[in-house]
Amino acid sequence: RIFERFTRGDVSRARQRSGVQSTGLGLAIVAAVVEAHGGTVEMRSVPGDTCFIVRVPLAPAR
C-alpha cells in the first residue's frame, strides 16, 4: 500500500510540530516514473531502518 496514491502512515510528532502536511503522493509518483522506464521500486523496513531500492534498466548501447 505504501506506493498507492494518498496512502500515509501515522502522523509523527515531528510533522505535527513542523506543520508539514503530506498528500501521500510522493512514493506513488516515484513508482509510476520508475515503472514507466521499465524498472522496479521496493521497500524493505525494520524498526529504525528503512531502505528503498530502485532498479532501472540501462539504456541500450548505441
mmCIF file of N, CA and C in Angstrom:
data_model
loop_
_atom_site.group_PDB
_atom_site.id
_atom_site.type_symbol
_atom_site.label_atom_id
_atom_site.label_comp_id
_atom_site.label_asym_id
_atom_site.label_seq_id
_atom_site.Cartn_x
_atom_site.Cartn_y
_atom_site.Cartn_z
ATOM 1 N N ARG A 1 0.807 -1.212 0.000
ATOM 2 C CA ARG A 1 0.000 0.000 0.000
ATOM 3 C C ARG A 1 0.842 1.264 0.000
ATOM 4 N N ILE A 2 2.090 1.179 0.395
ATOM 5 C CA ILE A 2 2.901 2.390 0.545
ATOM 6 C C ILE A 2 3.097 3.132 -0.781
ATOM 7 N N PHE A 3 3.007 2.418 -1.907
ATOM 8 C CA PHE A 3 3.187 3.052 -3.211
ATOM 9 C C PHE A 3 1.866 3.473 -3.850
ATOM 10 N N GLU A 4 0.756 3.326 -3.127
ATOM 11 C CA GLU A 4 -0.547 3.755 -3.631
ATOM 12 C C GLU A 4 -0.745 5.242 -3.355
ATOM 13 N N ARG A 5 -1.502 5.895 -4.227
ATOM 14 C CA ARG A 5 -1.770 7.328 -4.030
ATOM 15 C C ARG A 5 -2.566 7.564 -2.749
ATOM 16 N N PHE A 6 -2.229 8.621 -2.077
ATOM 17 C CA PHE A 6 -2.903 9.117 -0.872
ATOM 18 C C PHE A 6 -2.783 8.185 0.330
ATOM 19 N N THR A 7 -1.840 7.252 0.301
ATOM 20 C CA THR A 7 -1.595 6.385 1.454
ATOM 21 C C THR A 7 -0.573 7.062 2.354
ATOM 22 N N ARG A 8 -0.899 7.142 3.642
ATOM 23 C CA ARG A 8 0.033 7.728 4.608
ATOM 24 C C ARG A 8 0.083 6.862 5.843
ATOM 25 N N GLY A 9 1.225 6.865 6.486
ATOM 26 C CA GLY A 9 1.347 6.216 7.780
ATOM 27 C C GLY A 9 0.826 7.144 8.853
ATOM 28 N N ASP A 10 1.036 6.762 10.095
ATOM 29 C CA ASP A 10 0.621 7.624 11.196
ATOM 30 C C ASP A 10 1.391 8.940 11.144
ATOM 31 N N VAL A 11 0.737 10.005 11.500
ATOM 32 C CA VAL A 11 1.392 11.310 11.531
ATOM 33 C C VAL A 11 2.331 11.345 12.732
ATOM 34 N N SER A 12 3.598 11.652 12.449
ATOM 35 C CA SER A 12 4.585 11.678 13.525
ATOM 36 C C SER A 12 4.505 12.985 14.306
ATOM 37 N N ARG A 13 5.088 12.959 15.497
ATOM 38 C CA ARG A 13 5.118 14.180 16.305
ATOM 39 C C ARG A 13 5.917 15.268 15.619
ATOM 40 N N ALA A 14 6.964 14.896 14.873
ATOM 41 C CA ALA A 14 7.786 15.899 14.185
ATOM 42 C C ALA A 14 6.949 16.648 13.163
ATOM 43 N N ARG A 15 6.109 15.930 12.422
ATOM 44 C CA ARG A 15 5.265 16.603 11.432
ATOM 45 C C ARG A 15 4.232 17.479 12.118
ATOM 46 N N GLN A 16 3.715 17.025 13.257
ATOM 47 C CA GLN A 16 2.727 17.833 13.959
ATOM 48 C C GLN A 16 3.349 19.145 14.400
ATOM 49 N N ARG A 17 4.597 19.092 14.873
ATOM 50 C CA ARG A 17 5.260 20.309 15.341
ATOM 51 C C ARG A 17 5.624 21.236 14.193
ATOM 52 N N SER A 18 6.087 20.643 13.068
ATOM 53 C CA SER A 18 6.560 21.495 11.974
ATOM 54 C C SER A 18 5.416 22.015 11.110
ATOM 55 N N GLY A 19 4.244 21.414 11.230
ATOM 56 C CA GLY A 19 3.114 21.839 10.430
ATOM 57 C C GLY A 19 3.164 21.350 8.989
ATOM 58 N N VAL A 20 4.103 20.433 8.665
ATOM 59 C CA VAL A 20 4.223 19.920 7.304
ATOM 60 C C VAL A 20 3.085 18.948 7.043
ATOM 61 N N GLN A 21 2.388 19.156 5.947
ATOM 62 C CA GLN A 21 1.302 18.266 5.555
ATOM 63 C C GLN A 21 1.712 17.514 4.306
ATOM 64 N N SER A 22 1.325 16.245 4.225
ATOM 65 C CA SER A 22 1.650 15.428 3.072
ATOM 66 C C SER A 22 0.365 14.913 2.442
ATOM 67 N N THR A 23 0.339 14.862 1.108
ATOM 68 C CA THR A 23 -0.826 14.328 0.420
ATOM 69 C C THR A 23 -0.699 12.831 0.177
ATOM 70 N N GLY A 24 0.492 12.263 0.432
ATOM 71 C CA GLY A 24 0.690 10.846 0.199
ATOM 72 C C GLY A 24 0.868 10.504 -1.266
ATOM 73 N N LEU A 25 1.434 11.423 -2.036
ATOM 74 C CA LEU A 25 1.634 11.190 -3.466
ATOM 75 C C LEU A 25 3.080 10.886 -3.840
ATOM 76 N N GLY A 26 4.027 11.232 -3.009
ATOM 77 C CA GLY A 26 5.447 11.128 -3.362
ATOM 78 C C GLY A 26 5.877 9.753 -3.825
ATOM 79 N N LEU A 27 5.616 8.723 -3.041
ATOM 80 C CA LEU A 27 6.052 7.378 -3.417
ATOM 81 C C LEU A 27 5.256 6.831 -4.587
ATOM 82 N N ALA A 28 4.002 7.242 -4.739
ATOM 83 C CA ALA A 28 3.211 6.823 -5.895
ATOM 84 C C ALA A 28 3.802 7.415 -7.171
ATOM 85 N N ILE A 29 4.270 8.642 -7.104
ATOM 86 C CA ILE A 29 4.899 9.274 -8.264
ATOM 87 C C ILE A 29 6.218 8.576 -8.578
ATOM 88 N N VAL A 30 7.015 8.302 -7.571
ATOM 89 C CA VAL A 30 8.275 7.578 -7.779
ATOM 90 C C VAL A 30 8.007 6.250 -8.473
ATOM 91 N N ALA A 31 7.061 5.477 -7.959
ATOM 92 C CA ALA A 31 6.748 4.174 -8.539
ATOM 93 C C ALA A 31 6.289 4.305 -9.988
ATOM 94 N N ALA A 32 5.457 5.284 -10.293
ATOM 95 C CA ALA A 32 4.958 5.468 -11.655
ATOM 96 C C ALA A 32 6.085 5.817 -12.623
ATOM 97 N N VAL A 33 6.988 6.707 -12.226
ATOM 98 C CA VAL A 33 8.093 7.105 -13.097
ATOM 99 C C VAL A 33 9.048 5.933 -13.327
ATOM 100 N N VAL A 34 9.388 5.225 -12.246
ATOM 101 C CA VAL A 34 10.303 4.091 -12.363
ATOM 102 C C VAL A 34 9.691 3.004 -13.251
ATOM 103 N N GLU A 35 8.429 2.685 -13.037
ATOM 104 C CA GLU A 35 7.761 1.657 -13.840
ATOM 105 C C GLU A 35 7.639 2.084 -15.304
ATOM 106 N N ALA A 36 7.431 3.376 -15.563
ATOM 107 C CA ALA A 36 7.349 3.875 -16.938
ATOM 108 C C ALA A 36 8.667 3.690 -17.680
ATOM 109 N N HIS A 37 9.755 3.599 -16.927
ATOM 110 C CA HIS A 37 11.072 3.383 -17.524
ATOM 111 C C HIS A 37 11.480 1.908 -17.480
ATOM 112 N N GLY A 38 10.524 1.036 -17.192
ATOM 113 C CA GLY A 38 10.805 -0.396 -17.192
ATOM 114 C C GLY A 38 11.508 -0.894 -15.952
ATOM 115 N N GLY A 39 11.439 -0.131 -14.882
ATOM 116 C CA GLY A 39 12.139 -0.501 -13.658
ATOM 117 C C GLY A 39 11.198 -0.957 -12.563
ATOM 118 N N THR A 40 11.774 -1.175 -11.400
ATOM 119 C CA THR A 40 11.012 -1.581 -10.224
ATOM 120 C C THR A 40 11.457 -0.756 -9.024
ATOM 121 N N VAL A 41 10.579 -0.639 -8.070
ATOM 122 C CA VAL A 41 10.904 0.026 -6.815
ATOM 123 C C VAL A 41 10.319 -0.820 -5.694
ATOM 124 N N GLU A 42 11.095 -1.004 -4.641
ATOM 125 C CA GLU A 42 10.616 -1.781 -3.495
ATOM 126 C C GLU A 42 11.123 -1.156 -2.210
ATOM 127 N N MET A 43 10.523 -1.563 -1.120
ATOM 128 C CA MET A 43 10.900 -1.051 0.188
ATOM 129 C C MET A 43 11.150 -2.215 1.122
ATOM 130 N N ARG A 44 12.191 -2.100 1.908
ATOM 131 C CA ARG A 44 12.479 -3.053 2.986
ATOM 132 C C ARG A 44 12.576 -2.247 4.265
ATOM 133 N N SER A 45 11.881 -2.714 5.293
ATOM 134 C CA SER A 45 11.855 -1.925 6.519
ATOM 135 C C SER A 45 11.832 -2.810 7.750
ATOM 136 N N VAL A 46 12.630 -2.432 8.710
ATOM 137 C CA VAL A 46 12.592 -2.980 10.068
ATOM 138 C C VAL A 46 12.628 -1.762 10.983
ATOM 139 N N PRO A 47 12.176 -1.895 12.202
ATOM 140 C CA PRO A 47 12.177 -0.731 13.090
ATOM 141 C C PRO A 47 13.541 -0.025 13.120
ATOM 142 N N GLY A 48 13.512 1.241 12.818
ATOM 143 C CA GLY A 48 14.731 2.052 12.844
ATOM 144 C C GLY A 48 15.539 2.040 11.562
ATOM 145 N N ASP A 49 15.115 1.280 10.543
ATOM 146 C CA ASP A 49 15.891 1.195 9.302
ATOM 147 C C ASP A 49 14.968 0.908 8.123
ATOM 148 N N THR A 50 14.824 1.857 7.235
ATOM 149 C CA THR A 50 14.005 1.685 6.035
ATOM 150 C C THR A 50 14.884 1.922 4.821
ATOM 151 N N CYS A 51 14.754 1.039 3.829
ATOM 152 C CA CYS A 51 15.570 1.111 2.627
ATOM 153 C C CYS A 51 14.666 1.015 1.404
ATOM 154 N N PHE A 52 14.837 1.942 0.466
ATOM 155 C CA PHE A 52 14.119 1.902 -0.802
ATOM 156 C C PHE A 52 15.100 1.483 -1.880
ATOM 157 N N ILE A 53 14.715 0.506 -2.690
ATOM 158 C CA ILE A 53 15.558 0.007 -3.768
ATOM 159 C C ILE A 53 14.883 0.344 -5.091
ATOM 160 N N VAL A 54 15.582 1.104 -5.922
ATOM 161 C CA VAL A 54 15.068 1.495 -7.234
ATOM 162 C C VAL A 54 15.985 0.870 -8.283
ATOM 163 N N ARG A 55 15.393 0.108 -9.184
ATOM 164 C CA ARG A 55 16.154 -0.518 -10.272
ATOM 165 C C ARG A 55 15.574 -0.035 -11.596
ATOM 166 N N VAL A 56 16.444 0.520 -12.432
ATOM 167 C CA VAL A 56 16.040 0.993 -13.756
ATOM 168 C C VAL A 56 17.047 0.418 -14.748
ATOM 169 N N PRO A 57 16.551 -0.186 -15.836
ATOM 170 C CA PRO A 57 17.492 -0.766 -16.791
ATOM 171 C C PRO A 57 18.325 0.312 -17.480
ATOM 172 N N LEU A 58 19.551 -0.057 -17.822
ATOM 173 C CA LEU A 58 20.421 0.847 -18.570
ATOM 174 C C LEU A 58 19.906 1.008 -19.984
ATOM 175 N N ALA A 59 20.158 2.150 -20.555
ATOM 176 C CA ALA A 59 19.791 2.363 -21.958
ATOM 177 C C ALA A 59 20.642 1.452 -22.829
ATOM 178 N N PRO A 60 20.095 0.922 -23.912
ATOM 179 C CA PRO A 60 20.887 0.072 -24.788
ATOM 180 C C PRO A 60 22.057 0.861 -25.406
ATOM 181 N N ALA A 61 23.165 0.177 -25.630
ATOM 182 C CA ALA A 61 24.331 0.821 -26.249
ATOM 183 C C ALA A 61 23.994 1.210 -27.682
ATOM 184 N N ARG A 62 24.538 2.333 -28.130
ATOM 185 C CA ARG A 62 24.262 2.799 -29.500
ATOM 186 C C ARG A 62 25.267 2.245 -30.473
#
